[in-house]
Amino acid sequence: MADKIQSIRGMNDILPDETPAWQFIESRLRQLLKSYNYDEIRFPIVEKTALFKRSIGEVTDIVEKEMYTFEDRNGDSLTLRPEGTAVCVRAGIQNGLLVNQQQRLWYIGPMFRHERPQKGRYRQFHQLGVEVFGLSGPDIDAELIMMSARFWKMLGLQDSVTLQLNSLGTAQAREQYRSVLVDYLQQHSELLDEDSQRRLQTNPLRILDSKNPAIQEMIEQAPRLMEHLDDESRQHFADLCAYLDSVGIAYEINTRLVRGLDYYNRTVFEWVTDKLGAQGTVCAGGRYDGLVKQLGGRETPAVGFAMGLERLVLLVQQEQLKNYIKQPHAVLLMMGERAQAAGLALSEQLRDALPKVRIFNICGGGSFKSQMKRADKSQAEIALILGDDELDKQLITVKYLRQKADNKPQQESLSQDQLIELFKTMLTKNALTEQ
RNA sequence: GCGACUAUAGUUCAACGGUUAGAACAUCGGUUUGUGGUACCGAGGAUCUGGGUUCGAUUCCCAGUAGUCGCCCCA
């Protein structure tokens, strides 16, 4: 036997067992986004490396050590997208979607980061991203948070996630705060670990996020970003909080919440869960008013978020899927060669007449008994039996597989027209539970 | 990228430095090829890869690969 070729580490197959959960989540997402009137955008998986260096930040971990970067045949440096925002902005600029316009966009698809795989963290992972351009007020920030909150309800996850909120202020305010913070940290530099020493030079705000207990203690006394906000950002944040209060969305203000990507300003938020171990962030986003200009467009306010679909799949409970998994309505048994041809034709005709009906043809023949076994395993509501007897009489035997032996007839012979009528009543009966 | 733990049928788990590596579930077949679910009978199917120690390794050691957990990072 030849050697088996394995998939790339951290890049997983999503198997038939798992796809119902994905489909469930994706269909609810589409429904949600439609209800807020957002539009889908699709863009490539590979982009020029410079796009990510310029947007995410040269000294971020993502750019420094997690990107899949390679040269193509022309010698250009290309990168598998590690996130969607930068690509969305590039596409918006390039296609003239952003100038003096408002756009509310979403996208879904795989992202790539070379990290150590863990539960809920993979090298190819999937995100849903939502980005809004051309709106600068706190109202749209609130809309995005309300939208995500609604989504948790749709998935039955409202008790599994909590909202963390912070404001980073304007770039200038952040710059000022940065130097105040660096001063403070340098006074306590003997407490800083190796990681934090390095970040002192590169991204000191991230030190606030450290899990090192000694550092956390010292951070408690550090000057707070909230206290260094400019007036406008302060008002923006207060308005946002008021909007959330007005619809009863609970949040926790976390002044240590900073983002790993450089482009954020003002509002940042994160939905977290304690049910996924170290990978607790399920959805995160914020405002990035400077990015469009930074990537060569006109100055355009923007805000967005992304959620990790793998993590949602892990959170969605099996019971919520039970109305979503769809069994066939009917399973078709074909006994003998004559019935084989007639049966295939029959199921095609049924699909012509009733596009919504789900029929599972038993292929591969076999004894009556083994076909019945397979019919049972299909979970279908009814079995259609077609053999020489039925062909001679121009009838189809219908057996009700899920009706237990009581006084009802378990089996009857129907003409094709009667069968179609039967399916119609089955479909209307199920119409409410299937959507 | 760092650390710890793990790797045996499709799956979940046994076992042993030495005959033929067991079981359950799953799969397939059979118990008159026209009646399923239960029962009974039967079949196929595995020691991650490469080195080393040893007369002999699935078992011990090393490396690789992969998974899990933590750090890191992040969605």
Tab-separated table of N, CA and C (backbone and C1' of nucleotides) in Angstrom, chain A residues 9 61 66 113 115-116 119 121 127 199 206 259-260 281 283-284 311 368 372 376-377 390 399 401 404 411, chain B residues 1-4 27-31 33-37 39 65-75:
chain	number	residue	atom	x	y	z
A	9	ARG	N	-1.292	19.980	9.129
A	9	ARG	CA	-1.561	20.158	10.550
A	9	ARG	C	-2.406	21.411	10.787
A	61	ASP	N	1.978	39.904	16.429
A	61	ASP	CA	2.316	38.479	16.336
A	61	ASP	C	1.837	37.881	15.025
A	66	GLU	N	2.900	34.439	12.184
A	66	GLU	CA	1.784	33.529	11.962
A	66	GLU	C	1.265	33.488	10.540
A	113	ARG	N	-3.759	31.071	9.879
A	113	ARG	CA	-2.693	31.560	10.755
A	113	ARG	C	-1.890	30.375	11.246
A	115	GLU	N	-0.486	28.920	13.844
A	115	GLU	CA	-0.383	28.863	15.290
A	115	GLU	C	-0.331	27.410	15.715
A	116	ARG	N	0.002	27.178	16.964
A	116	ARG	CA	-0.029	25.816	17.483
A	116	ARG	C	-1.487	25.387	17.625
A	119	LYS	N	-7.786	22.910	20.713
A	119	LYS	CA	-9.236	22.906	20.557
A	119	LYS	C	-9.696	24.351	20.347
A	121	ARG	N	-8.792	26.324	18.067
A	121	ARG	CA	-7.774	27.153	17.413
A	121	ARG	C	-7.074	26.331	16.349
A	127	GLN	N	-14.224	32.318	9.658
A	127	GLN	CA	-14.779	33.492	10.317
A	127	GLN	C	-15.964	34.028	9.530
A	199	ARG	N	7.414	43.800	24.428
A	199	ARG	CA	6.241	44.590	24.047
A	199	ARG	C	6.376	46.052	24.450
A	206	ARG	N	-0.490	46.049	24.924
A	206	ARG	CA	-0.777	44.623	25.080
A	206	ARG	C	-0.331	44.092	26.445
A	259	ARG	N	-6.800	45.362	21.540
A	259	ARG	CA	-6.871	44.366	20.491
A	259	ARG	C	-5.472	44.079	19.960
A	260	GLY	N	-5.324	42.891	19.385
A	260	GLY	CA	-4.020	42.482	18.904
A	260	GLY	C	-3.660	43.106	17.571
A	281	THR	N	-12.598	33.658	23.329
A	281	THR	CA	-13.203	34.722	22.534
A	281	THR	C	-13.975	34.137	21.367
A	283	CYS	N	-16.279	36.201	19.535
A	283	CYS	CA	-16.596	37.263	18.586
A	283	CYS	C	-15.898	38.516	19.086
A	284	ALA	N	-15.266	39.246	18.196
A	284	ALA	CA	-14.561	40.436	18.643
A	284	ALA	C	-14.518	41.453	17.522
A	311	ARG	N	-15.492	27.832	16.938
A	311	ARG	CA	-15.827	27.979	18.359
A	311	ARG	C	-17.331	27.947	18.571
A	368	PHE	N	-34.515	-8.762	0.068
A	368	PHE	CA	-35.560	-7.900	0.602
A	368	PHE	C	-35.210	-7.487	2.014
A	372	MET	N	-34.696	-3.791	3.503
A	372	MET	CA	-35.526	-3.281	4.597
A	372	MET	C	-34.647	-2.745	5.730
A	376	ASP	N	-34.759	1.028	7.103
A	376	ASP	CA	-34.983	1.403	8.494
A	376	ASP	C	-33.908	2.369	8.968
A	377	LYS	N	-32.689	2.067	8.605
A	377	LYS	CA	-31.576	2.894	9.057
A	377	LYS	C	-31.631	4.313	8.482
A	390	GLU	N	-46.143	-5.137	-7.697
A	390	GLU	CA	-46.610	-3.763	-7.823
A	390	GLU	C	-46.641	-3.327	-9.281
A	399	LYS	N	-45.204	1.559	3.032
A	399	LYS	CA	-45.142	1.012	4.378
A	399	LYS	C	-44.757	2.125	5.350
A	401	LEU	N	-43.050	3.230	8.252
A	401	LEU	CA	-41.991	2.647	9.075
A	401	LEU	C	-42.034	3.113	10.526
A	404	LYS	N	-46.019	2.582	14.955
A	404	LYS	CA	-45.923	1.303	15.651
A	404	LYS	C	-47.200	0.498	15.444
A	411	GLN	N	-49.502	-0.625	6.225
A	411	GLN	CA	-49.075	-0.784	4.843
A	411	GLN	C	-50.273	-0.669	3.933
B	1	G	P	7.008	25.988	14.911
B	1	G	O5'	7.394	26.771	16.235
B	1	G	C5'	8.623	27.479	16.264
B	1	G	C4'	8.695	28.214	17.568
B	1	G	C3'	8.539	27.352	18.813
B	1	G	O3'	9.739	26.686	19.144
B	1	G	C1'	7.202	29.293	19.021
B	2	C	P	9.681	25.207	19.819
B	2	C	O5'	9.356	25.564	21.331
B	2	C	C5'	10.263	26.329	22.103
B	2	C	C4'	9.739	26.504	23.498
B	2	C	C3'	9.270	25.230	24.193
B	2	C	O3'	10.334	24.478	24.733
B	2	C	C1'	7.641	26.916	24.474
B	3	G	P	10.236	22.865	24.816
B	3	G	O5'	9.198	22.669	26.008
B	3	G	C5'	9.547	23.007	27.339
B	3	G	C4'	8.381	22.822	28.255
B	3	G	C3'	7.754	21.432	28.259
B	3	G	O3'	8.480	20.504	29.038
B	3	G	C1'	6.052	23.067	28.162
B	4	A	P	8.392	18.920	28.734
B	4	A	O5'	6.935	18.553	29.263
B	4	A	C5'	6.658	18.534	30.651
B	4	A	C4'	5.203	18.227	30.881
B	4	A	C3'	4.710	16.902	30.298
B	4	A	O3'	5.009	15.805	31.125
B	4	A	C1'	3.203	18.628	29.726
B	27	U	P	-24.416	-0.141	11.689
B	27	U	O5'	-23.321	-0.626	10.631
B	27	U	C5'	-22.686	0.302	9.776
B	27	U	C4'	-21.682	-0.398	8.900
B	27	U	C3'	-22.225	-1.600	8.136
B	27	U	O3'	-22.906	-1.209	6.949
B	27	U	C1'	-20.182	-2.187	9.157
B	28	C	P	-24.246	-1.930	6.582
B	28	C	O5'	-23.725	-3.300	5.949
B	28	C	C5'	-22.886	-3.284	4.812
B	28	C	C4'	-22.289	-4.651	4.594
B	28	C	C3'	-23.272	-5.812	4.611
B	28	C	O3'	-23.983	-5.945	3.386
B	28	C	C1'	-21.413	-6.369	5.935
B	29	G	P	-25.443	-6.521	3.446
B	29	G	O5'	-25.210	-8.074	3.713
B	29	G	C5'	-24.592	-8.865	2.723
B	29	G	C4'	-24.281	-10.231	3.272
B	29	G	C3'	-25.452	-11.034	3.792
B	29	G	O3'	-26.226	-11.612	2.750
B	29	G	C1'	-23.671	-11.219	5.306
B	30	G	P	-27.756	-11.872	2.983
B	30	G	O5'	-27.765	-13.096	4.011
B	30	G	C5'	-27.235	-14.358	3.608
B	30	G	C4'	-27.177	-15.293	4.779
B	30	G	C3'	-28.510	-15.608	5.443
B	30	G	O3'	-29.229	-16.586	4.724
B	30	G	C1'	-26.893	-15.149	7.104
B	31	U	P	-30.783	-16.607	4.831
B	31	U	O5'	-31.045	-17.055	6.330
B	31	U	C5'	-30.719	-18.369	6.761
B	31	U	C4'	-31.185	-18.608	8.162
B	31	U	C3'	-32.631	-18.230	8.437
B	31	U	O3'	-33.522	-19.256	8.012
B	31	U	C1'	-31.260	-17.420	10.174
B	33	U	P	-33.529	-16.890	0.632
B	33	U	O5'	-34.373	-15.674	0.045
B	33	U	C5'	-34.886	-14.631	0.857
B	33	U	C4'	-35.358	-13.522	-0.044
B	33	U	C3'	-36.179	-14.023	-1.222
B	33	U	O3'	-37.143	-13.035	-1.540
B	33	U	C1'	-34.294	-12.870	-2.004
B	34	G	P	-38.672	-13.475	-1.464
B	34	G	O5'	-39.279	-12.130	-0.869
B	34	G	C5'	-38.921	-11.668	0.433
B	34	G	C4'	-40.074	-10.883	1.004
B	34	G	C3'	-41.321	-11.731	1.246
B	34	G	O3'	-41.959	-11.258	2.418
B	34	G	C1'	-41.822	-9.997	-0.295
B	35	U	P	-41.587	-11.966	3.808
B	35	U	O5'	-41.029	-10.791	4.715
B	35	U	C5'	-39.685	-10.287	4.540
B	35	U	C4'	-39.626	-8.893	5.111
B	35	U	C3'	-40.327	-8.753	6.459
B	35	U	O3'	-39.597	-7.869	7.256
B	35	U	C1'	-41.279	-7.256	4.891
B	36	G	P	-38.815	-8.436	8.519
B	36	G	O5'	-37.946	-7.180	8.903
B	36	G	C5'	-36.706	-6.955	8.243
B	36	G	C4'	-36.131	-5.648	8.693
B	36	G	C3'	-36.138	-5.445	10.200
B	36	G	O3'	-34.968	-6.005	10.745
B	36	G	C1'	-37.005	-3.524	9.141
B	37	G	P	-34.888	-6.530	12.234
B	37	G	O5'	-34.770	-5.189	13.075
B	37	G	C5'	-33.709	-4.254	12.879
B	37	G	C4'	-33.957	-3.069	13.776
B	37	G	C3'	-34.127	-3.464	15.228
B	37	G	O3'	-33.321	-2.682	16.079
B	37	G	C1'	-36.058	-2.274	14.435
B	39	A	P	-30.562	-7.290	20.451
B	39	A	O5'	-30.984	-8.826	20.341
B	39	A	C5'	-31.521	-9.506	21.466
B	39	A	C4'	-31.852	-10.939	21.076
B	39	A	C3'	-30.687	-11.717	20.483
B	39	A	O3'	-29.861	-12.256	21.497
B	39	A	C1'	-32.614	-12.006	19.139
B	65	U	P	7.792	17.072	12.984
B	65	U	O5'	6.495	16.195	12.667
B	65	U	C5'	6.201	15.785	11.344
B	65	U	C4'	5.043	14.820	11.339
B	65	U	C3'	3.791	15.297	12.059
B	65	U	O3'	3.012	16.164	11.257
B	65	U	C1'	4.278	13.099	12.740
B	66	A	P	2.263	17.366	11.941
B	66	A	O5'	1.069	16.640	12.709
B	66	A	C5'	0.003	16.059	11.982
B	66	A	C4'	-0.855	15.221	12.889
B	66	A	C3'	-1.465	15.954	14.078
B	66	A	O3'	-2.614	16.686	13.727
B	66	A	C1'	-0.538	13.919	14.807
B	67	G	P	-3.079	17.897	14.646
B	67	G	O5'	-3.716	17.179	15.901
B	67	G	C5'	-4.919	16.436	15.781
B	67	G	C4'	-5.240	15.769	17.094
B	67	G	C3'	-5.407	16.717	18.277
B	67	G	O3'	-6.697	17.279	18.313
B	67	G	C1'	-4.018	14.921	18.902
B	68	U	P	-6.957	18.661	19.038
B	68	U	O5'	-6.774	18.300	20.578
B	68	U	C5'	-7.742	17.501	21.242
B	68	U	C4'	-7.322	17.276	22.670
B	68	U	C3'	-7.016	18.545	23.459
B	68	U	O3'	-8.184	19.149	23.964
B	68	U	C1'	-5.272	16.986	23.799
B	69	C	P	-8.240	20.718	24.115
B	69	C	O5'	-7.311	21.002	25.380
B	69	C	C5'	-7.707	20.569	26.670
B	69	C	C4'	-6.595	20.785	27.652
B	69	C	C3'	-6.002	22.188	27.709
B	69	C	O3'	-6.799	23.102	28.425
B	69	C	C1'	-4.256	20.611	27.699
B	70	G	P	-6.776	24.632	28.064
B	70	G	O5'	-5.364	25.110	28.624
B	70	G	C5'	-5.151	25.203	30.027
B	70	G	C4'	-3.696	25.472	30.319
B	70	G	C3'	-3.097	26.743	29.717
B	70	G	O3'	-3.468	27.908	30.425
B	70	G	C1'	-1.590	24.970	29.430
B	71	C	P	-3.491	29.297	29.693
B	71	C	O5'	-1.957	29.529	29.329
B	71	C	C5'	-1.030	29.902	30.335
B	71	C	C4'	0.342	30.089	29.729
B	71	C	C3'	0.474	31.208	28.699
B	71	C	O3'	0.560	32.476	29.292
B	71	C	C1'	1.595	29.291	27.918
B	72	C	P	-0.271	33.673	28.687
B	72	C	O5'	0.340	33.815	27.226
B	72	C	C5'	1.677	34.282	27.036
B	72	C	C4'	2.103	34.073	25.604
B	72	C	C3'	1.243	34.752	24.542
B	72	C	O3'	1.540	36.130	24.401
B	72	C	C1'	1.637	32.528	23.902
B	73	C	P	0.384	37.179	24.406
B	73	C	O5'	-0.369	36.859	23.039
B	73	C	C5'	0.250	37.162	21.800
B	73	C	C4'	-0.400	36.396	20.686
B	73	C	C3'	-1.811	36.827	20.314
B	73	C	O3'	-1.814	37.990	19.506
B	73	C	C1'	-1.710	34.481	20.417
B	74	C	P	-2.961	39.019	19.613
B	74	C	O5'	-4.237	38.181	19.180
B	74	C	C5'	-4.660	38.172	17.840
B	74	C	C4'	-5.577	37.006	17.585
B	74	C	C3'	-7.053	37.290	17.769
B	74	C	O3'	-7.586	37.876	16.600
B	74	C	C1'	-6.500	35.251	18.816
B	75	A	P	-8.907	38.696	16.636
B	75	A	O5'	-10.020	37.583	16.508
B	75	A	C5'	-11.127	37.812	15.699
B	75	A	C4'	-12.222	36.838	16.000
B	75	A	C3'	-12.433	36.636	17.485
B	75	A	O3'	-13.779	36.703	17.814
B	75	A	C1'	-11.863	34.564	16.422
